[in-house]
Structures are given as structure tokens and as C-alpha cells.
Coordinates of C-alpha atoms and ligand atoms in Angstrom, one line a residue:
M6 CA 103.1 63.6 46.8
K7 CA 99.3 62.9 46.5
I8 CA 97.8 60.7 49.4
L9 CA 94.2 59.3 49.5
G10 CA 93.0 59.5 53.1
I11 CA 90.2 57.2 54.2
E12 CA 88.4 57.7 57.5
T13 CA 85.5 55.6 59.0
S14 CA 86.4 55.4 62.8
C15 CA 82.9 56.5 63.9
D16 CA 79.9 57.8 62.0
E17 CA 81.4 59.8 59.2
T18 CA 82.4 58.0 55.9
A19 CA 85.2 60.1 54.5
A20 CA 87.8 60.2 51.8
A21 CA 90.0 63.0 50.6
V22 CA 93.1 63.6 48.4
V23 CA 95.8 65.8 49.9
E24 CA 99.0 66.9 48.2
D25 CA 102.2 67.2 50.3
G26 CA 100.4 67.0 53.6
V27 CA 98.9 70.4 53.4
R28 CA 96.9 71.1 50.1
I29 CA 93.4 69.8 50.0
L30 CA 92.5 68.6 46.5
S31 CA 89.3 67.1 47.5
N32 CA 87.5 66.3 50.8
V33 CA 84.3 64.2 50.8
V34 CA 82.4 63.5 54.0
V35 CA 79.2 61.6 54.3
S36 CA 77.8 62.0 57.8
Q37 CA 75.4 59.7 59.5
I38 CA 74.2 62.4 61.9
D39 CA 70.7 62.5 60.4
I40 CA 70.3 58.8 61.1
F41 CA 71.7 59.0 64.7
A42 CA 69.8 62.2 65.6
E43 CA 66.7 60.1 65.8
Y44 CA 68.2 57.7 68.2
G45 CA 70.2 60.4 70.3
G46 CA 73.5 58.7 69.7
V47 CA 75.6 56.3 67.5
I48 CA 74.5 52.6 67.1
P49 CA 77.7 50.8 66.1
E50 CA 76.1 48.1 63.9
V51 CA 74.1 50.7 62.0
A52 CA 77.2 52.9 61.6
A53 CA 79.2 50.0 60.1
R54 CA 76.3 49.2 57.6
S55 CA 76.1 52.8 56.5
H56 CA 79.9 52.9 56.0
L57 CA 79.6 49.9 53.7
E58 CA 77.0 51.5 51.5
A59 CA 78.8 54.9 51.3
M60 CA 82.5 53.9 51.2
M61 CA 83.1 53.2 47.5
P62 CA 81.0 56.2 46.2
V63 CA 82.9 58.5 48.6
V64 CA 86.3 57.2 47.5
K65 CA 85.3 57.6 43.8
K66 CA 84.0 61.3 44.4
A67 CA 87.3 62.1 46.3
L68 CA 89.3 61.1 43.2
L69 CA 86.8 62.8 40.8
D70 CA 86.8 66.1 42.9
A71 CA 90.6 66.0 42.9
S72 CA 90.7 65.4 39.2
C73 CA 92.9 62.3 39.9
T74 CA 93.0 58.9 38.4
W75 CA 94.6 56.0 40.3
N76 CA 97.8 56.7 38.4
D77 CA 98.1 60.1 40.3
I78 CA 97.8 58.6 43.8
D79 CA 101.1 58.0 45.5
A80 CA 99.8 56.3 48.7
I81 CA 96.8 55.3 50.6
A82 CA 96.2 56.2 54.3
V83 CA 93.6 54.8 56.5
T84 CA 92.5 55.1 60.1
H85 CA 93.1 51.7 61.7
A86 CA 92.7 52.9 65.4
P87 CA 91.0 53.9 67.7
G88 CA 87.3 53.8 67.1
L89 CA 84.2 51.5 66.7
L90 CA 85.3 48.0 65.6
G91 CA 82.8 47.6 62.8
S92 CA 83.4 51.1 61.5
L93 CA 87.2 50.7 61.5
L94 CA 86.8 47.4 59.7
I95 CA 85.0 48.9 56.8
G96 CA 87.6 51.6 56.1
T97 CA 90.6 49.4 56.5
L98 CA 89.3 46.5 54.5
T99 CA 88.4 49.0 51.7
A100 CA 92.0 50.6 51.9
R101 CA 93.7 47.2 52.0
T102 CA 91.7 46.0 48.9
L103 CA 92.4 49.3 47.0
A104 CA 96.1 49.2 47.9
I105 CA 96.5 45.6 46.5
L106 CA 94.3 46.3 43.5
H107 CA 96.1 49.4 42.5
N108 CA 99.5 48.5 43.9
K109 CA 99.9 51.5 46.2
P110 CA 101.7 51.7 49.5
L111 CA 99.3 51.6 52.4
Y112 CA 99.7 53.5 55.7
A113 CA 97.9 52.9 59.0
V114 CA 97.2 56.2 60.9
H115 CA 96.0 56.7 64.5
H116 CA 92.9 58.9 64.5
L117 CA 94.1 61.3 67.1
K118 CA 97.2 62.1 65.1
S119 CA 94.9 62.8 62.2
H120 CA 92.9 65.3 64.4
V121 CA 96.0 67.0 65.4
Y122 CA 97.4 67.2 61.7
A123 CA 94.2 68.9 60.6
N124 CA 96.0 72.0 61.9
W125 CA 98.6 71.7 59.1
L126 CA 96.0 71.6 56.3
E127 CA 95.9 74.8 54.2
V128 CA 92.5 76.5 54.1
T129 CA 92.0 79.0 51.2
K130 CA 89.1 81.4 51.1
S131 CA 87.6 79.4 48.3
K132 CA 87.6 76.1 50.2
A133 CA 86.3 77.5 53.5
E134 CA 82.6 77.0 53.8
S135 CA 81.6 80.5 54.5
S136 CA 84.5 82.9 53.8
S137 CA 85.3 85.5 56.4
D138 CA 83.3 84.0 59.3
T139 CA 85.1 80.8 58.9
L140 CA 88.5 82.4 58.5
K141 CA 88.0 84.6 61.5
A142 CA 87.1 81.4 63.4
V143 CA 90.3 79.6 62.4
R144 CA 92.8 82.0 63.6
P145 CA 91.1 85.0 65.4
S146 CA 94.4 86.6 66.3
L147 CA 95.6 86.6 62.7
W148 CA 92.3 87.9 61.4
S149 CA 92.6 91.2 59.4
S150 CA 89.4 93.2 58.8
D151 CA 90.9 94.0 55.5
D152 CA 89.2 91.5 53.3
S153 CA 91.2 92.3 50.2
A154 CA 94.2 90.7 51.9
L155 CA 92.4 87.4 51.5
D156 CA 92.2 86.7 47.8
S157 CA 91.2 83.2 46.5
S158 CA 94.7 81.9 46.8
S159 CA 95.6 83.2 50.3
N160 CA 96.5 80.8 52.9
L161 CA 95.5 81.8 56.5
F162 CA 97.9 79.5 58.2
A163 CA 101.3 80.0 59.6
T164 CA 102.5 76.5 60.4
P165 CA 102.6 75.5 64.2
N166 CA 106.1 75.4 65.7
F167 CA 107.7 72.7 67.8
P168 CA 107.7 72.0 70.7
L169 CA 104.0 72.3 70.9
L170 CA 101.1 71.4 73.1
A171 CA 98.0 69.8 71.4
L172 CA 94.7 69.8 73.2
V173 CA 92.6 67.0 71.7
V174 CA 88.9 67.5 72.5
S175 CA 86.7 65.0 70.7
G176 CA 83.7 62.8 71.1
G177 CA 85.9 59.9 72.6
H178 CA 89.0 61.7 73.9
T179 CA 90.2 64.6 76.0
Q180 CA 93.9 64.7 76.2
I181 CA 96.9 67.2 76.3
L182 CA 99.8 66.0 74.1
Y183 CA 103.3 67.2 74.1
M184 CA 104.9 67.1 70.7
P185 CA 108.6 67.8 70.6
G186 CA 108.6 67.2 66.8
H187 CA 106.6 65.8 63.9
N188 CA 105.0 62.4 64.7
K189 CA 106.3 62.4 68.4
F190 CA 103.6 62.4 71.0
E191 CA 103.6 62.3 74.7
I192 CA 100.3 62.1 76.6
I193 CA 100.7 64.6 79.5
G194 CA 97.0 64.8 80.6
T195 CA 94.0 62.7 79.9
T196 CA 90.4 62.3 81.2
H197 CA 89.6 60.0 84.0
D198 CA 86.1 59.3 82.8
D199 CA 83.9 61.0 80.1
A200 CA 85.4 62.9 77.1
I201 CA 84.5 66.5 76.7
G202 CA 82.5 65.8 73.5
E203 CA 80.6 63.1 75.2
C204 CA 79.8 65.6 78.0
F205 CA 78.4 68.1 75.6
D206 CA 76.3 65.2 74.1
K207 CA 75.0 64.0 77.5
V208 CA 74.2 67.6 78.8
A209 CA 72.3 68.2 75.4
K210 CA 70.3 65.0 76.1
I211 CA 69.3 66.2 79.5
L212 CA 68.3 69.6 78.2
G213 CA 66.3 67.9 75.4
L214 CA 68.6 69.3 72.6
P215 CA 69.2 67.2 69.5
Y216 CA 72.4 65.0 68.8
P217 CA 75.2 65.9 68.3
G218 CA 75.2 67.9 71.5
G219 CA 78.1 70.3 70.7
P220 CA 76.5 72.5 68.1
S221 CA 73.1 72.2 69.9
I222 CA 74.5 73.6 73.1
T223 CA 76.1 76.4 71.2
R224 CA 72.8 77.3 69.4
A225 CA 70.9 77.2 72.7
A226 CA 73.5 79.4 74.5
R227 CA 72.9 81.9 71.7
G228 CA 69.2 81.7 72.1
E229 CA 68.7 80.2 68.7
I230 CA 66.1 77.7 69.7
E231 CA 62.3 77.6 69.3
G232 CA 60.6 79.8 71.9
A233 CA 63.7 81.5 73.1
T234 CA 63.5 85.3 73.2
R235 CA 67.2 86.1 74.4
P236 CA 70.6 84.5 74.5
G237 CA 71.4 82.3 77.5
D238 CA 72.8 83.8 80.7
S239 CA 76.2 82.0 81.2
D240 CA 76.3 83.2 84.8
K241 CA 72.9 82.0 85.8
Y242 CA 74.0 78.6 87.1
K243 CA 77.4 78.1 89.0
L244 CA 78.8 74.8 88.0
P245 CA 81.8 73.2 89.7
H246 CA 85.3 72.8 88.3
P247 CA 86.4 69.1 88.9
K248 CA 89.3 68.8 91.4
V249 CA 91.6 66.6 89.4
E250 CA 95.4 66.5 90.0
G251 CA 97.9 67.8 87.5
L252 CA 96.9 68.0 83.8
D253 CA 94.2 65.4 83.9
F254 CA 90.5 66.0 83.4
S255 CA 87.2 64.6 84.6
F256 CA 83.8 65.5 83.0
S257 CA 81.3 63.0 84.5
G258 CA 81.0 65.2 87.7
L259 CA 80.1 68.3 85.5
K260 CA 77.4 66.3 83.6
T261 CA 76.0 65.2 86.9
A262 CA 76.2 68.8 88.3
V263 CA 74.1 69.9 85.4
L264 CA 71.6 67.2 86.1
R265 CA 71.3 68.1 89.8
A266 CA 71.1 71.8 89.0
V267 CA 68.2 71.2 86.5
Q268 CA 66.4 69.0 89.0
K269 CA 66.8 71.7 91.7
E270 CA 65.6 74.4 89.3
L271 CA 62.5 72.4 88.5
G272 CA 61.9 71.4 92.2
V273 CA 61.8 67.7 91.3
P274 CA 63.6 64.9 93.4
I275 CA 66.9 63.4 92.1
S276 CA 65.0 60.2 91.4
Y277 CA 63.0 62.0 88.7
P278 CA 63.7 60.4 85.4
S279 CA 66.3 62.5 83.5
H280 CA 64.7 62.0 80.0
K281 CA 61.5 63.6 81.3
L282 CA 63.2 66.8 82.5
K283 CA 63.1 68.4 79.1
E284 CA 59.3 68.5 79.3
L285 CA 59.4 70.8 82.3
L286 CA 62.1 73.2 81.2
S287 CA 61.3 76.5 79.5
A288 CA 63.2 77.7 76.4
E289 CA 65.0 80.4 78.6
Q290 CA 66.0 77.8 81.2
V291 CA 67.4 75.5 78.5
C292 CA 69.4 78.5 77.0
D293 CA 70.8 79.5 80.5
F294 CA 71.8 76.0 81.3
A295 CA 73.4 75.5 77.9
A296 CA 75.3 78.8 78.2
S297 CA 76.4 78.1 81.8
F298 CA 77.6 74.6 80.9
Q299 CA 79.5 75.8 77.8
K300 CA 81.3 78.5 79.8
T301 CA 82.3 76.1 82.6
A302 CA 83.6 73.5 80.0
V303 CA 85.6 76.1 78.2
E304 CA 87.0 77.5 81.5
I305 CA 88.1 73.9 82.5
L306 CA 89.9 73.3 79.2
V307 CA 91.6 76.7 79.2
E308 CA 92.8 76.3 82.8
K309 CA 94.4 73.0 82.2
L310 CA 96.0 74.2 79.0
E311 CA 97.5 77.3 80.9
M312 CA 98.8 74.9 83.5
A313 CA 100.4 72.7 80.8
K314 CA 102.0 75.9 79.3
R315 CA 103.5 76.7 82.8
E316 CA 104.9 73.1 83.0
Y317 CA 106.3 73.1 79.5
P318 CA 107.6 76.7 79.1
E319 CA 109.5 75.8 76.0
T320 CA 106.2 75.5 74.2
K321 CA 106.1 77.4 70.9
S322 CA 102.6 76.7 69.7
V323 CA 99.3 75.4 71.0
V324 CA 97.1 73.4 68.6
I325 CA 93.5 72.4 69.2
A326 CA 92.2 69.3 67.7
G327 CA 89.0 67.1 67.5
G328 CA 85.2 67.7 67.1
V329 CA 84.9 70.2 70.0
S330 CA 87.5 72.4 68.4
A331 CA 84.6 73.7 66.3
N332 CA 83.2 75.4 69.4
Q333 CA 83.1 79.1 69.0
A334 CA 83.4 79.9 72.6
L335 CA 86.6 77.8 72.9
R336 CA 88.0 79.6 69.8
E337 CA 87.4 83.0 71.4
A338 CA 88.9 81.9 74.7
L339 CA 92.1 80.8 73.0
P340 CA 92.9 83.5 70.4
E341 CA 96.6 82.5 70.1
A342 CA 96.0 78.9 69.5
Y343 CA 95.9 77.1 66.1
F344 CA 92.4 75.7 65.3
P345 CA 91.5 73.7 62.2
A346 CA 88.9 75.3 59.9
T347 CA 85.6 74.4 61.3
F348 CA 84.8 71.9 58.5
L349 CA 88.1 70.1 59.3
S350 CA 87.3 69.9 63.2
G351 CA 85.2 66.7 62.9
D352 CA 86.2 63.5 61.2
N353 CA 87.4 63.7 57.7
G354 CA 89.8 62.1 55.2
A355 CA 92.0 65.1 54.6
M356 CA 93.5 65.0 58.1
V357 CA 94.3 61.3 57.7
A358 CA 96.3 62.1 54.5
A359 CA 98.0 65.0 56.3
A360 CA 99.0 62.8 59.2
C361 CA 100.3 60.2 57.0
Y362 CA 102.4 62.6 54.9
F363 CA 104.2 63.8 58.0
E364 CA 104.6 60.1 59.2
I365 CA 106.3 59.4 55.9
L366 CA 108.6 62.3 56.4
S367 CA 109.4 60.9 59.8
G368 CA 110.5 57.6 58.3
V369 CA 107.3 55.5 59.0
N370 CA 107.0 52.5 56.6
P371 CA 104.1 51.2 54.8
V372 CA 102.1 48.4 56.3
N373 CA 101.4 44.9 54.7
P374 CA 98.0 45.3 53.0
Y375 CA 97.3 41.6 53.5
K376 CA 97.8 41.8 57.2
L377 CA 96.7 45.3 58.5
N378 CA 94.7 45.0 61.8
I379 CA 92.4 47.3 63.5
Y380 CA 92.8 48.6 67.2
P381 CA 89.6 50.0 68.6
R382 CA 91.2 51.2 71.8
I383 CA 95.0 51.7 71.3
S384 CA 96.7 54.9 72.7
I385 CA 98.5 57.4 70.5
Q386 CA 101.7 56.5 72.3
D387 CA 101.6 52.8 71.5
Ligands
ATP422 N1 80.6 73.3 68.0 C1 80.8 72.3 68.9 N2 81.0 72.7 70.2 C2 81.2 71.6 71.1 N3 81.3 70.3 70.7 C3 81.2 70.0 69.5 C4 80.9 71.0 68.4 N4 80.8 70.4 67.2 C5 81.0 69.1 67.4 N5 81.1 68.9 68.8 C6 81.3 67.5 69.5 O1 82.4 66.9 68.9 C7 82.2 65.5 69.0 C8 82.5 64.8 67.8 O2 83.9 64.9 67.4 P1 84.7 63.9 66.7 O3 84.1 63.6 65.5 O4 86.1 64.3 66.7 O5 84.5 62.7 67.7 P2 84.7 61.1 67.3 O6 85.5 61.0 66.1 O7 83.4 60.5 67.6 O8 85.6 60.7 68.7 P3 87.2 60.5 68.7 O9 87.8 61.5 67.7 O10 87.7 60.8 70.1 O11 87.4 59.2 68.2 C9 80.8 65.3 69.5 O12 80.8 64.9 70.8 C10 80.2 66.6 69.3 O13 79.1 66.9 70.2
MG423 MG1 87.2 62.0 65.7

């Protein structure tokens, strides 16, 4: 079964064709990062307008790359929730129109389900963006130094087993989900305030690092920024772990702790404008703050995941999902967990098609293409 997946929930315009929920035939992602790097964050109206321009060329390229015509497509899947209202509208209106025009069943997919199901997508050596490094990053514990074991058709993945725990770490969410089986989700932990990706983005801004903050923080922690002569010292600044009950998270305090530590280090009062701090920081200080923050953020995630595993001892697999799952330090801290290939960590259409396939297997019905609504804030459990 070939599914066309369409994703426009934030600032990536994406479409992909996936066979039987696991085989990526094409995966086209047009990112608006270059536009928003200038502003330091996403501007919803600009994102919607950019989706409108990119949407149909992206869908056409996804079909072309997959060597498919509309006759080959069995269903269309689209993200209808959660996300930015204008962005969701462009994707869903496109999918609705295409479903009517080409007489295809239309499925509405929750964005976080898609992030989770990125872990079921097969990644062969030829599809990964940079062979061995990427493969090693996907499943460190399965990595064999014998490269001959990975020919162009080899699949790195063993499929996750149920019941499983899914740690969703993205730009808008930080949740631990319990999945007793396919398409069954129970939220067992969630953030009380900022999401972890948002925290990376805000800390990067304080340090004067470019948007998006996740990759920028990692580069700075490695000492890969202009003027740096060494990697950051992750033990230089002691940052607090939030005291949140149970499996829940809180990241706004960590962001503020970084801000206060920077102000203290620079000897300026707390009233000092945060956007001017970057002018006073040396490259080494930026690297040390980035490394210390990244280490603390990863520790917090790992601690809660360990707690969840103790509370759900029947857990057979742990999967990590969402944009922050691209983080190398997190991958190294969780060698037994499933991670999507880094190019599937962020928003893409392939994960939408994968989630849709497993929804269909679980008995989910298509939606009415004349009536499909969007839900910018709906939970994965609703
Ligand atoms: N290597 C990395 N390390 C840490 N964070 C990263 C990395 N790469 C990307 N991110 C973060 O991931 C986030 C984007 O992830 P994603 O695209 O899943 O979020 P979103 O789609 O905007 O939000 P959501 O999925 O919650 O709706 C950004 O906050 C970005 O900084
Ligand atoms: Mg996302």
C-alpha cells in the first residue's frame, strides 16, 4: 500500500510516498529555516504564505521521486493537528482537494503520532544522508564497525516492541507516552511550561546563537563556532534540575537559570537586557554555557525516562521522537533506545504516511474530504 503523506504543521513544507508504512519511496522537505533564522523564530503568517508557494511543487516532486503517478497512490494522509493554524490549513486544504480530485481515501493524522512512527521507517544506507555516521547515530547499540555488513539494501532497524515508552521531544512538546500497542497512546508525563526544543531555542538566543537553537547549541558545545579554540566544558556551570513531581517536566526554570548564570558570569544586573548579553560573551564562554546546558537538558530527559521505565517495568522498547531526537548527546546517553534517522527527526511527510498506515491497520477510517477540520491544540489522546 502506497500512501502520500503531507506535513505542514509548522515551518516545513513536506510530502513523501511510503510503502506499507516502512519503505520510503520519496521524502521531500522544503524548510523555511533560512527565512526564520533572520527573525530568530517562526512568524506564523509568513510560514503559511511560504507553505502555499511550496506545497504543490513539493507534492509533485514527491510523486516524481517515487516514480509514482496518481494511479499508484492508495491513500493520502495529512497532519490536521496540532500546529500553527495557518500552516495546518494549507496542508489540509491541499490534501482535501487532491483526495476529491483523484478520488483517494483521506486520513487525518496527529503530528505527535507521526513523530513517534518515524521510528518504524526503514533507513537503508543509500537513503541516509551520510552513510556510517548517520547509521551509527540511529542505533548506536546496533552499530557494527564492520561496514561490509551494511550493503545498500541493508535495513538498520529492528522494529520496536510493545508495550513501549515514547519520549516526544520537539519544538512544541515534551511528553512521555505509554503505548500498549499500535495507535494506542497514553500521556504519562508532560511539560508544565516550555517544551525542550523551545528551551534549546531560547537558550541559543540568550547566547547569541542562530535559530534553530538545537543544532546551534550542539555546534557551540563542540567548540565549532567562530573564535572558539576548544570544545565547551559541560561541567563549567552547574545548572539546576527542576523539581517536578512524577514523570512531568518543566523547562522554563532551566532557561532562566542559564540567563541568571550568564548575567552572574558577566557581572551585570538581572535587569540587563538579555538580547545584549551576547555582545559581552567570549566564544569560550558561549561554548561552556552551551555544553553545560545541553548536558543538563539531556540528564533531565534521561532521569525521567528511567523513572518511567521503573513505573512501567513491562516496557519492551523505548523510542525517542521529535526534532530534539536529532541531538547527538541524547543519542549517546540512550544507546538502547530507538531513534529515527536524523533526517527523519524533524518534520517530514514520510512519518505522516507511516503513522497513517498503522492507523489503517488498527481500523481507523478515512475522513470526509469535504469536512476535514484542523485542530491547532488537540492532545494525542483526544
Ligand atoms: N540536534 C538538535 N539538538 C537539540 N534540539 C534540536 C536539534 N535539532 C533540532 N532541534 C530542535 O527541534 C525543534 C524542532 O523540532 P520539530 O520540528 O519536531 O518541532 P515542531 O514541529 O516545531 O514542534 P511539534 O513537533 O511539537 O509540533 C526545535 O526546537 C529545534 O531547536
Ligand atoms: Mg514536529
